[in-house]
mmCIF file of C-alpha atoms and ligand atoms in Angstrom:
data_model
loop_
_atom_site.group_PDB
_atom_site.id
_atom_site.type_symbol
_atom_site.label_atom_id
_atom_site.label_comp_id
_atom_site.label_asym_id
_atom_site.label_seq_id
_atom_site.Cartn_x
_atom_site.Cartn_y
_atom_site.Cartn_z
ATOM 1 C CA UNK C 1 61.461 -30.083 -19.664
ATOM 2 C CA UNK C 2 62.584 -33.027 -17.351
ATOM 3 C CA UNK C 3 60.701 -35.883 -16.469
ATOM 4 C CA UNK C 4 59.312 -35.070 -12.740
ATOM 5 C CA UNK C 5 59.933 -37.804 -10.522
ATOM 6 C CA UNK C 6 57.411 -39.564 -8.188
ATOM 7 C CA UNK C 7 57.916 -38.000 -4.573
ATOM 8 C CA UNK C 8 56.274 -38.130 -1.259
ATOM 9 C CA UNK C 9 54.983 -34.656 -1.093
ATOM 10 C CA UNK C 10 51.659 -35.361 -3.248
ATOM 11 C CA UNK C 11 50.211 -38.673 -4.145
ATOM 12 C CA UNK C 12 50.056 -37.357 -7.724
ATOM 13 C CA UNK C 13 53.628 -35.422 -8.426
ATOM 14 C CA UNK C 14 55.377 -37.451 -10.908
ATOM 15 C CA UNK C 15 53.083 -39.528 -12.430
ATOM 16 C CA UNK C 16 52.265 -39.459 -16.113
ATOM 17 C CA UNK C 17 48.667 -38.656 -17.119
ATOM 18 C CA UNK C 18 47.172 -38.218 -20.032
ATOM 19 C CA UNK C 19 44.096 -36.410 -20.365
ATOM 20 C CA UNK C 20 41.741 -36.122 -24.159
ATOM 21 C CA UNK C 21 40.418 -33.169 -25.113
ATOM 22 C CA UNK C 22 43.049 -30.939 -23.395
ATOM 23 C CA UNK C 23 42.949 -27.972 -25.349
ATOM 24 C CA UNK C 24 40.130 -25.507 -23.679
ATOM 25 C CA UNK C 25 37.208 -26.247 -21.301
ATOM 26 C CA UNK C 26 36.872 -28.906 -18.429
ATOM 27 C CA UNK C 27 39.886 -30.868 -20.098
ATOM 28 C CA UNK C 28 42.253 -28.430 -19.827
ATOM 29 C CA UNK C 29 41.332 -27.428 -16.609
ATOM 30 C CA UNK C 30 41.910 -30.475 -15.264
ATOM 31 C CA UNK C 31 45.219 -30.528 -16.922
ATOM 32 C CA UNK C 32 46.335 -27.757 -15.020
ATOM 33 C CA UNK C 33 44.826 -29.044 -11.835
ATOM 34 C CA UNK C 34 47.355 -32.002 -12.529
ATOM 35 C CA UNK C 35 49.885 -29.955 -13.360
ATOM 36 C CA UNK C 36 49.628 -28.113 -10.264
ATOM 37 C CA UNK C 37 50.371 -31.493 -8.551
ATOM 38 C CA UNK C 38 52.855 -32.264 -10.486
ATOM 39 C CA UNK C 39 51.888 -34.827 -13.070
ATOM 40 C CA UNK C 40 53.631 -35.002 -16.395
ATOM 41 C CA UNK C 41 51.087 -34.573 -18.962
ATOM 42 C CA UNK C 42 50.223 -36.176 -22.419
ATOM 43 C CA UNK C 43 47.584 -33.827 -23.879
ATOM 44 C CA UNK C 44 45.575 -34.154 -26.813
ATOM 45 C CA UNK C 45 42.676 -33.437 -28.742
ATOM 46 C CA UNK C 46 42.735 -31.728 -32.942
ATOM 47 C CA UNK C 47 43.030 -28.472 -33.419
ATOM 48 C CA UNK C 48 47.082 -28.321 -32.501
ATOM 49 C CA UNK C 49 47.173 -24.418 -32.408
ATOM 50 C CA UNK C 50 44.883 -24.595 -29.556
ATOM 51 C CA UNK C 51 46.841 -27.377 -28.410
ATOM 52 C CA UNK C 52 50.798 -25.641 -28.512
ATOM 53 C CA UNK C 53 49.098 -22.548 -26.856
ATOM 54 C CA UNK C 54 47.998 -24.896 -23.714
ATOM 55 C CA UNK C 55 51.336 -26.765 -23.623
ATOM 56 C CA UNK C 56 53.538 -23.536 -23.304
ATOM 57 C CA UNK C 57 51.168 -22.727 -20.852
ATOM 58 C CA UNK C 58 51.145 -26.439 -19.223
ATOM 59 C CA UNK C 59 55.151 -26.239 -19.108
ATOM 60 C CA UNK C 60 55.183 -23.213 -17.229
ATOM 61 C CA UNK C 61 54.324 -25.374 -14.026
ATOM 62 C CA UNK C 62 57.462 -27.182 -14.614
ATOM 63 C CA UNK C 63 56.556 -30.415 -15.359
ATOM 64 C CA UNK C 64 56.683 -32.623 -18.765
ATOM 65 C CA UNK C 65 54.436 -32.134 -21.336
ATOM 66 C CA UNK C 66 54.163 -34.098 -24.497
ATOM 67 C CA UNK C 67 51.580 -33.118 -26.534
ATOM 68 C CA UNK C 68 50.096 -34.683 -29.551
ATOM 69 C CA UNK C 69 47.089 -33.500 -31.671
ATOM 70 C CA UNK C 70 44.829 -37.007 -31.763
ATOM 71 C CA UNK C 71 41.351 -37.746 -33.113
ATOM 72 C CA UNK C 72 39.674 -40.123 -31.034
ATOM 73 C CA UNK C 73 37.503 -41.272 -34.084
ATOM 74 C CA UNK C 74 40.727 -42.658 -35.822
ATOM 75 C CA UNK C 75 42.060 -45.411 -35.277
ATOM 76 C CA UNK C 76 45.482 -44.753 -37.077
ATOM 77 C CA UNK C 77 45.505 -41.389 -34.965
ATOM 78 C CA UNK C 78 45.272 -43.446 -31.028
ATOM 79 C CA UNK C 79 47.689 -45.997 -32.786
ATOM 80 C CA UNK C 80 50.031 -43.098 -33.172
ATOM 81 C CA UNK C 81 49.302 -40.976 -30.111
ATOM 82 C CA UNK C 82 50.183 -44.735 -28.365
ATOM 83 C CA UNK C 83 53.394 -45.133 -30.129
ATOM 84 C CA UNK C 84 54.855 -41.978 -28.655
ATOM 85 C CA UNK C 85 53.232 -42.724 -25.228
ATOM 86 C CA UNK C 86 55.363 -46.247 -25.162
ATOM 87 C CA UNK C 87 58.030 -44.088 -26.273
ATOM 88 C CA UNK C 88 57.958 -42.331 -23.231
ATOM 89 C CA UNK C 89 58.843 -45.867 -21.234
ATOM 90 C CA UNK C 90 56.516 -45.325 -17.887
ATOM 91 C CA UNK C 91 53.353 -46.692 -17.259
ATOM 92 C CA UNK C 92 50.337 -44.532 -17.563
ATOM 93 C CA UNK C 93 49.364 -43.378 -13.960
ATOM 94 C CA UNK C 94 45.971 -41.380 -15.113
ATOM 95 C CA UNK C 95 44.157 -41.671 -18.489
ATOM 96 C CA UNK C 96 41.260 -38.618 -18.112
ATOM 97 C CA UNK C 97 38.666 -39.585 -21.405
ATOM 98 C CA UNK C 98 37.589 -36.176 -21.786
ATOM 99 C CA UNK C 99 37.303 -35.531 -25.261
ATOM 100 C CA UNK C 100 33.637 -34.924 -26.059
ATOM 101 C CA UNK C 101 30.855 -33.486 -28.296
ATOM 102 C CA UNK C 102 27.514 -32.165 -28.795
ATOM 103 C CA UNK C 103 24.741 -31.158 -30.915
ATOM 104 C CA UNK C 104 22.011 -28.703 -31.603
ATOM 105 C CA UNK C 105 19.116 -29.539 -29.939
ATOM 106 C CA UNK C 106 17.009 -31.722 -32.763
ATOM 107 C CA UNK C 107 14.172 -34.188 -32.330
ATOM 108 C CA UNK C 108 14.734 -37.678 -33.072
ATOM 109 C CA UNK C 109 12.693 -37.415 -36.437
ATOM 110 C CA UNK C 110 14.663 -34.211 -37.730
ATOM 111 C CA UNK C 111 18.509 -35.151 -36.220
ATOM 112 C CA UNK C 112 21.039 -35.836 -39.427
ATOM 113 C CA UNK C 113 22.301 -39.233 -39.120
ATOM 114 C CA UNK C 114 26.012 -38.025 -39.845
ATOM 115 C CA UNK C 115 25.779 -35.996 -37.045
ATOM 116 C CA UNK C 116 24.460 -39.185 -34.890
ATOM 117 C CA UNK C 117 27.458 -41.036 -36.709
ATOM 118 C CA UNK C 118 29.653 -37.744 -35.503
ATOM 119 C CA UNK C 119 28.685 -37.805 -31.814
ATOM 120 C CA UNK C 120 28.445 -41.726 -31.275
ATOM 121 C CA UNK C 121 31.849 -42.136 -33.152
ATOM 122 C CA UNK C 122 33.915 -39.604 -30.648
ATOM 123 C CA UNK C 123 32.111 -40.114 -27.275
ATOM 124 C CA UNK C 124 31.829 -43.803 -27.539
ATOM 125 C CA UNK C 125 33.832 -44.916 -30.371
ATOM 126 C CA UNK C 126 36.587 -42.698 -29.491
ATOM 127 C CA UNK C 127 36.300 -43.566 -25.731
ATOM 128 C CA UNK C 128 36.765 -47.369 -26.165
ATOM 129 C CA UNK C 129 39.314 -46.659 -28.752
ATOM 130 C CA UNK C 130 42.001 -44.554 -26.722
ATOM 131 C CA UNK C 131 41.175 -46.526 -23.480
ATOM 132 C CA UNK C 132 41.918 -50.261 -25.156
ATOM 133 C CA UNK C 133 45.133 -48.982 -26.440
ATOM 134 C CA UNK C 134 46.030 -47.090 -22.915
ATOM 135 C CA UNK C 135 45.179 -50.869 -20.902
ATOM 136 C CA UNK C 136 48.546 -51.990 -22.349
ATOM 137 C CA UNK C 137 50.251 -49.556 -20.757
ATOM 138 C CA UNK C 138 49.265 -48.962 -17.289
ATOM 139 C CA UNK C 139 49.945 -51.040 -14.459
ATOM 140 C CA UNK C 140 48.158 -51.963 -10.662
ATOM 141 C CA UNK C 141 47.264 -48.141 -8.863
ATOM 142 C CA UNK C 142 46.922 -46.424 -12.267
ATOM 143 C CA UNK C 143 43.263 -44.944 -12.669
ATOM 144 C CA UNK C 144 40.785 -44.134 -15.728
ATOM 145 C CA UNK C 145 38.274 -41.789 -15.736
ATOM 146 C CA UNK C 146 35.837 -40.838 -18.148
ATOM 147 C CA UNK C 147 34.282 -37.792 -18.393
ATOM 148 C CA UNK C 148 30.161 -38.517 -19.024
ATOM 149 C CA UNK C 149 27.533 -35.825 -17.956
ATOM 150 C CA UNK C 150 24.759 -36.258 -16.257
ATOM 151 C CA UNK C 151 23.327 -36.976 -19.440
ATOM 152 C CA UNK C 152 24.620 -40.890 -18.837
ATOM 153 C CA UNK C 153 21.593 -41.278 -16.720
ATOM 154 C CA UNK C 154 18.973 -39.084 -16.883
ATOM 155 C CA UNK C 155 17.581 -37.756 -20.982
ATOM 156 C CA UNK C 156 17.351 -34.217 -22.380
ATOM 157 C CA UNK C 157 14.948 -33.954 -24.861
ATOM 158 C CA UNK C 158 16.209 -33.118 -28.167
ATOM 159 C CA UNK C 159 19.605 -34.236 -27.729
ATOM 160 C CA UNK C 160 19.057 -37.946 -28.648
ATOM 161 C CA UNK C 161 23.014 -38.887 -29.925
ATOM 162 C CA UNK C 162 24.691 -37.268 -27.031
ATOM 163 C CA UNK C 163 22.124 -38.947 -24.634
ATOM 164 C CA UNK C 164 22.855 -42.241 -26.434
ATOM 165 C CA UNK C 165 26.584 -41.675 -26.256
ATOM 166 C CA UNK C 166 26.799 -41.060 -22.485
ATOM 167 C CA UNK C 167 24.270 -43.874 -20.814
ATOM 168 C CA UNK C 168 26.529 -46.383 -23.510
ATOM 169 C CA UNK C 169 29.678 -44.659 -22.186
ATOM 170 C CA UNK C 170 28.186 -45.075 -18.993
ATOM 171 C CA UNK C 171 27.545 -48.921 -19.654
ATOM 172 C CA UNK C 172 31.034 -48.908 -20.993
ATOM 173 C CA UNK C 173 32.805 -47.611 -17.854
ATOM 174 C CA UNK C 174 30.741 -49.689 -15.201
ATOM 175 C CA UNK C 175 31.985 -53.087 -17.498
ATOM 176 C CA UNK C 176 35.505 -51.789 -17.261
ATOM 177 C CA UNK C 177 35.837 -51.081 -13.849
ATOM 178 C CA UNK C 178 34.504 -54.476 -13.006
ATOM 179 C CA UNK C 179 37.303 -55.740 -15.709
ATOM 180 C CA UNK C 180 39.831 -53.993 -13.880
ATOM 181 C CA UNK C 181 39.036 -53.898 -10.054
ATOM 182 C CA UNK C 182 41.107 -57.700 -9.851
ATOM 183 C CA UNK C 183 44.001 -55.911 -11.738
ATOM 184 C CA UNK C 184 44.069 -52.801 -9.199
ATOM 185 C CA UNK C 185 43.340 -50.253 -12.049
ATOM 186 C CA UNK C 186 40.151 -48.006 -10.494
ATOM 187 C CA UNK C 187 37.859 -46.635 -13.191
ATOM 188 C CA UNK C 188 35.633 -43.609 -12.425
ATOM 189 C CA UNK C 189 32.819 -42.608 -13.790
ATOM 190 C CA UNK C 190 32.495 -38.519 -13.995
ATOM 191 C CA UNK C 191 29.591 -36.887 -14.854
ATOM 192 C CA UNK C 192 29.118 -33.157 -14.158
ATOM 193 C CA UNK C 193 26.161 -31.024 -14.688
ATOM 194 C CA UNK C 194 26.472 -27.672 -16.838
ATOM 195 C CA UNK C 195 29.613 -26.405 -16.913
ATOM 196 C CA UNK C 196 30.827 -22.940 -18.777
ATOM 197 C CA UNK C 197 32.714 -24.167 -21.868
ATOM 198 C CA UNK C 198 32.137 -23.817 -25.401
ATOM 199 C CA UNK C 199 30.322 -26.844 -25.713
ATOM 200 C CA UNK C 200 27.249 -25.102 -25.267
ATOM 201 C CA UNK C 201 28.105 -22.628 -28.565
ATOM 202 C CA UNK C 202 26.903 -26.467 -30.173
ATOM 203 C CA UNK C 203 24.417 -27.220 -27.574
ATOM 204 C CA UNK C 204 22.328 -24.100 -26.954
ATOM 205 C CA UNK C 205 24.273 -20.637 -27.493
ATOM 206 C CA UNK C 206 21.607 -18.602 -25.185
ATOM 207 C CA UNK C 207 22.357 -20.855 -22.069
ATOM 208 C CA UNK C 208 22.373 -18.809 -18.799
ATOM 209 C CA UNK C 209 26.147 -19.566 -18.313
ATOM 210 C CA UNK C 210 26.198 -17.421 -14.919
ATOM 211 C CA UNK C 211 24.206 -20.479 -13.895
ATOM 212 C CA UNK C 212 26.868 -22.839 -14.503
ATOM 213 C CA UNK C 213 29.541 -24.640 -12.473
ATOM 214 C CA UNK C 214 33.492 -23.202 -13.986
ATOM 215 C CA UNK C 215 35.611 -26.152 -15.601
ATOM 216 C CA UNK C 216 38.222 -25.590 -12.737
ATOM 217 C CA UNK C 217 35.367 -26.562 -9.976
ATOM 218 C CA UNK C 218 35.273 -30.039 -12.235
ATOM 219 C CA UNK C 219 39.102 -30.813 -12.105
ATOM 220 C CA UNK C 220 39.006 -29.764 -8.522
ATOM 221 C CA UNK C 221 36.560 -32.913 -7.923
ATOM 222 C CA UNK C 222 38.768 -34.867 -10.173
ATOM 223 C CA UNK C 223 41.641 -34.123 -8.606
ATOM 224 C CA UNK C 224 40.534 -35.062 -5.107
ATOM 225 C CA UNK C 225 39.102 -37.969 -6.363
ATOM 226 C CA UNK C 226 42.521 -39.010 -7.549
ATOM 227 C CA UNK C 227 44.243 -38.346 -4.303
ATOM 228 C CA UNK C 228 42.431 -41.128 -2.650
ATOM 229 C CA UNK C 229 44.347 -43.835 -1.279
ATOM 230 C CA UNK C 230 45.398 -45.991 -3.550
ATOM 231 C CA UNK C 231 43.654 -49.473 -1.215
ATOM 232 C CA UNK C 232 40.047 -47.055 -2.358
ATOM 233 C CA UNK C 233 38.435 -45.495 -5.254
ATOM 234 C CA UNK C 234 35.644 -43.287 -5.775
ATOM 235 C CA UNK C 235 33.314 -45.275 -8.292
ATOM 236 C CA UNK C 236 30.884 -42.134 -9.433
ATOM 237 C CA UNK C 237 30.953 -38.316 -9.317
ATOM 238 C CA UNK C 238 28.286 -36.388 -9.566
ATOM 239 C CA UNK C 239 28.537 -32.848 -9.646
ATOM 240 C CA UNK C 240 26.492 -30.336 -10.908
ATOM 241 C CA UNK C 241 25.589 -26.464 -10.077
ATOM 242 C CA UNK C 242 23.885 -26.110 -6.375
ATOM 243 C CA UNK C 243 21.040 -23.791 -8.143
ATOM 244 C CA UNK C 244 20.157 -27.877 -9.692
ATOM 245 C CA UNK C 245 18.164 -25.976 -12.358
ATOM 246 C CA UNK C 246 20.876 -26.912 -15.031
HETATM 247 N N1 NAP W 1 30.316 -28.392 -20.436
HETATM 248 C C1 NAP W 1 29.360 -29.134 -19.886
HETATM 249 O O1 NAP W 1 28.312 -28.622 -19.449
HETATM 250 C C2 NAP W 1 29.571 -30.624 -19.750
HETATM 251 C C3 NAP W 1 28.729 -31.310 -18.855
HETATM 252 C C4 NAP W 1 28.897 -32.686 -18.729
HETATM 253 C C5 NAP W 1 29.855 -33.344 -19.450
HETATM 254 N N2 NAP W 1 30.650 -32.661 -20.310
HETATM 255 C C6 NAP W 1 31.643 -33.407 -21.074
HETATM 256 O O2 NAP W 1 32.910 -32.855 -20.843
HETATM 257 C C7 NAP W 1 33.782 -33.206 -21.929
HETATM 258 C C8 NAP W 1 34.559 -31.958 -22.320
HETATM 259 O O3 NAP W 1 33.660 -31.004 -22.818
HETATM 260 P P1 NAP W 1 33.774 -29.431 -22.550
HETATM 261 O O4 NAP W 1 32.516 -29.021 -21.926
HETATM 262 O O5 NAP W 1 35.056 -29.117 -21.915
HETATM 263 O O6 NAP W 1 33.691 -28.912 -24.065
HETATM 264 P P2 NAP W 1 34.759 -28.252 -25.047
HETATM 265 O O7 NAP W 1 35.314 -27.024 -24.438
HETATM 266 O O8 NAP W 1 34.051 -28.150 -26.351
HETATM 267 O O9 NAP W 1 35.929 -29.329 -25.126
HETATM 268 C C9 NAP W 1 35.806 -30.509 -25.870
HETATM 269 C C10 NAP W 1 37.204 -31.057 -26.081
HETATM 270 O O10 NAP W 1 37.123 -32.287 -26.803
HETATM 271 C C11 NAP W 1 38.000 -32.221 -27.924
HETATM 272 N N3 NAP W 1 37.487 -33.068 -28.996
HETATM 273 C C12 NAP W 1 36.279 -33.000 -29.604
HETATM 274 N N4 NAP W 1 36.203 -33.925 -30.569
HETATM 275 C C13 NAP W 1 37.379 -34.603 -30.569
HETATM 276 C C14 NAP W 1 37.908 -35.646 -31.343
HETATM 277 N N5 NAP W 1 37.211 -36.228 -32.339
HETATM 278 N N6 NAP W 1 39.160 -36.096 -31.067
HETATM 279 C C15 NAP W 1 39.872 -35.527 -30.082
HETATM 280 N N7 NAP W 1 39.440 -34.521 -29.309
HETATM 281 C C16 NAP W 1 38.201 -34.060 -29.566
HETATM 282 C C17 NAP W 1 38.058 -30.733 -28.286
HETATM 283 O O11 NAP W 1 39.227 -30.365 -29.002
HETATM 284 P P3 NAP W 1 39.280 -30.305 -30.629
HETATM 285 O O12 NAP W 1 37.980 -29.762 -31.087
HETATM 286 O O13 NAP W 1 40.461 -29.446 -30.916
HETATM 287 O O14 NAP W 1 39.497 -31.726 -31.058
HETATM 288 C C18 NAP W 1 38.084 -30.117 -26.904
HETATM 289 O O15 NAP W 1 39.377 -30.150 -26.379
HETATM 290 C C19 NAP W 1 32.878 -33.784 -23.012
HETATM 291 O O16 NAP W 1 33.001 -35.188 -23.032
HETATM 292 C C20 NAP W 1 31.482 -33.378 -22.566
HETATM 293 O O17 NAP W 1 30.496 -34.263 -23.025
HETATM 294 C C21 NAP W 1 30.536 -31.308 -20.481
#
């Protein structure tokens, strides 16, 4: 599939975004939101079965799709994910840090330390890994955002390394958008309430899911957010169900 190019009919057709964790859930929906707009897609994330079945479905909204399976953890895996992106020769437009963890609900005193290690090491590690190697390749009007929760500022008892993970992503993203507001590259911060995806299978399997906000509501925040004229940004989103008992 063709490059699309950049036209005047959306704000987003033809740019180039890549989104982590693109392979079910909110990532993926807000791949197709962005594919419905018209943006050529990078997509990633590890299980590459998962990840072929979204990009046939990705391409069928003729536009580009490259994807790669990455893990966020590695190093050598962003390095190569990167190479290919450069490959591509256009700046990154829209770099959506989606790809995320959780873990059973443990107190502090009985949580594993690998799976601390686990959870720190993709939603922070992995975060500051993938967007210091995307900086070097996107210009003035490009935007970053980074999918949190509303765990980056409030605490859920028994869920100590995702907790951790988000307020430091949170700390994270507020540094970088400082960083980058002289250079014109807006940076916002996402963080959504429950949301049906099979995060929860990790988090708490008997969740009342009918309670929860759909993946596609998410991207269609995101998506909007990104429409914004370019001389504005939205900083923070915070959605979460209307019920507010998730
Ligand atoms: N669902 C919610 O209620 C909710 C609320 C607030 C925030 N969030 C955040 O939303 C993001 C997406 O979660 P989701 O709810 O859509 O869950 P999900 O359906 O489990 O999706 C998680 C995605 O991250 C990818 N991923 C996990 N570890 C990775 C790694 N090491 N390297 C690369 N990709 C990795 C997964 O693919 P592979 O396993 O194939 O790698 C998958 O595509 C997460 O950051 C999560 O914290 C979710």
């Amino acid at each position: 599939m063709p490059m699309r190019k950049p036209t005047q009919e959306s704000s987003l057709s033809g740019r180039l975004a890549l989104i982590t964790g693109a392979n079910r859930g909110i990532g993926l929906a807000i791949a197709r939101a962005l594919a419905r707009e018209g943006c050529n897609l990078i997509i990633t994330a590890r299980d590459q079965r998962a990840l072929a079945k979204a990009s046939r479905e990705l391409e069928k909204l003729s536009v580009h799709v490259l994807a790669q399976s990455c893990d966020v953890r590695s190093p050598d895996s962003v390095d190569y994910l990167f190479t290919l992106v450069r490959g591509l020769h256009k700046p990154l437009d829209i770099l959506i840090n989606n790809a995320g963890i959780a873990h059973p609900n443990r107190s502090v005193g009985d949580l594993p330390y690998p799976t601390w290690m686990e959870v720190i090491d993709t939603n922070l590690h992995g975060l500051f890994l993938v967007t210091q190697a995307a900086l070097a390749v996107m210009k003035r009007g490009s935007t970053i955002v980074n999918n949190l929760s509303v765990a980056a500022e409030r605490v859920f008892p028994g869920s100590a390394a995702y907790n951790a993970s988000k307020h430091g992503a949170l700390g994270f993203t507020d540094t970088l958008r400082e960083e980058l507001r002289p250079k014109g590259i807006r940076v916002i911060a996402l963080l959504p309430g429950a949301t049906d995806t099979a995060i929860w299978d990790t988090l708490w399997p008997q969740a009342p899911k009918r309670k929860m906000m759909s993946a596609e509501t998410v991207a269609r925040v995101v998506v909007d957010a990104l429409r914004v004229p370019e001389n504005a940004t939205v900083e923070k989103i915070v959605v979460r169900p209307s019920s507010g008992s998730l």
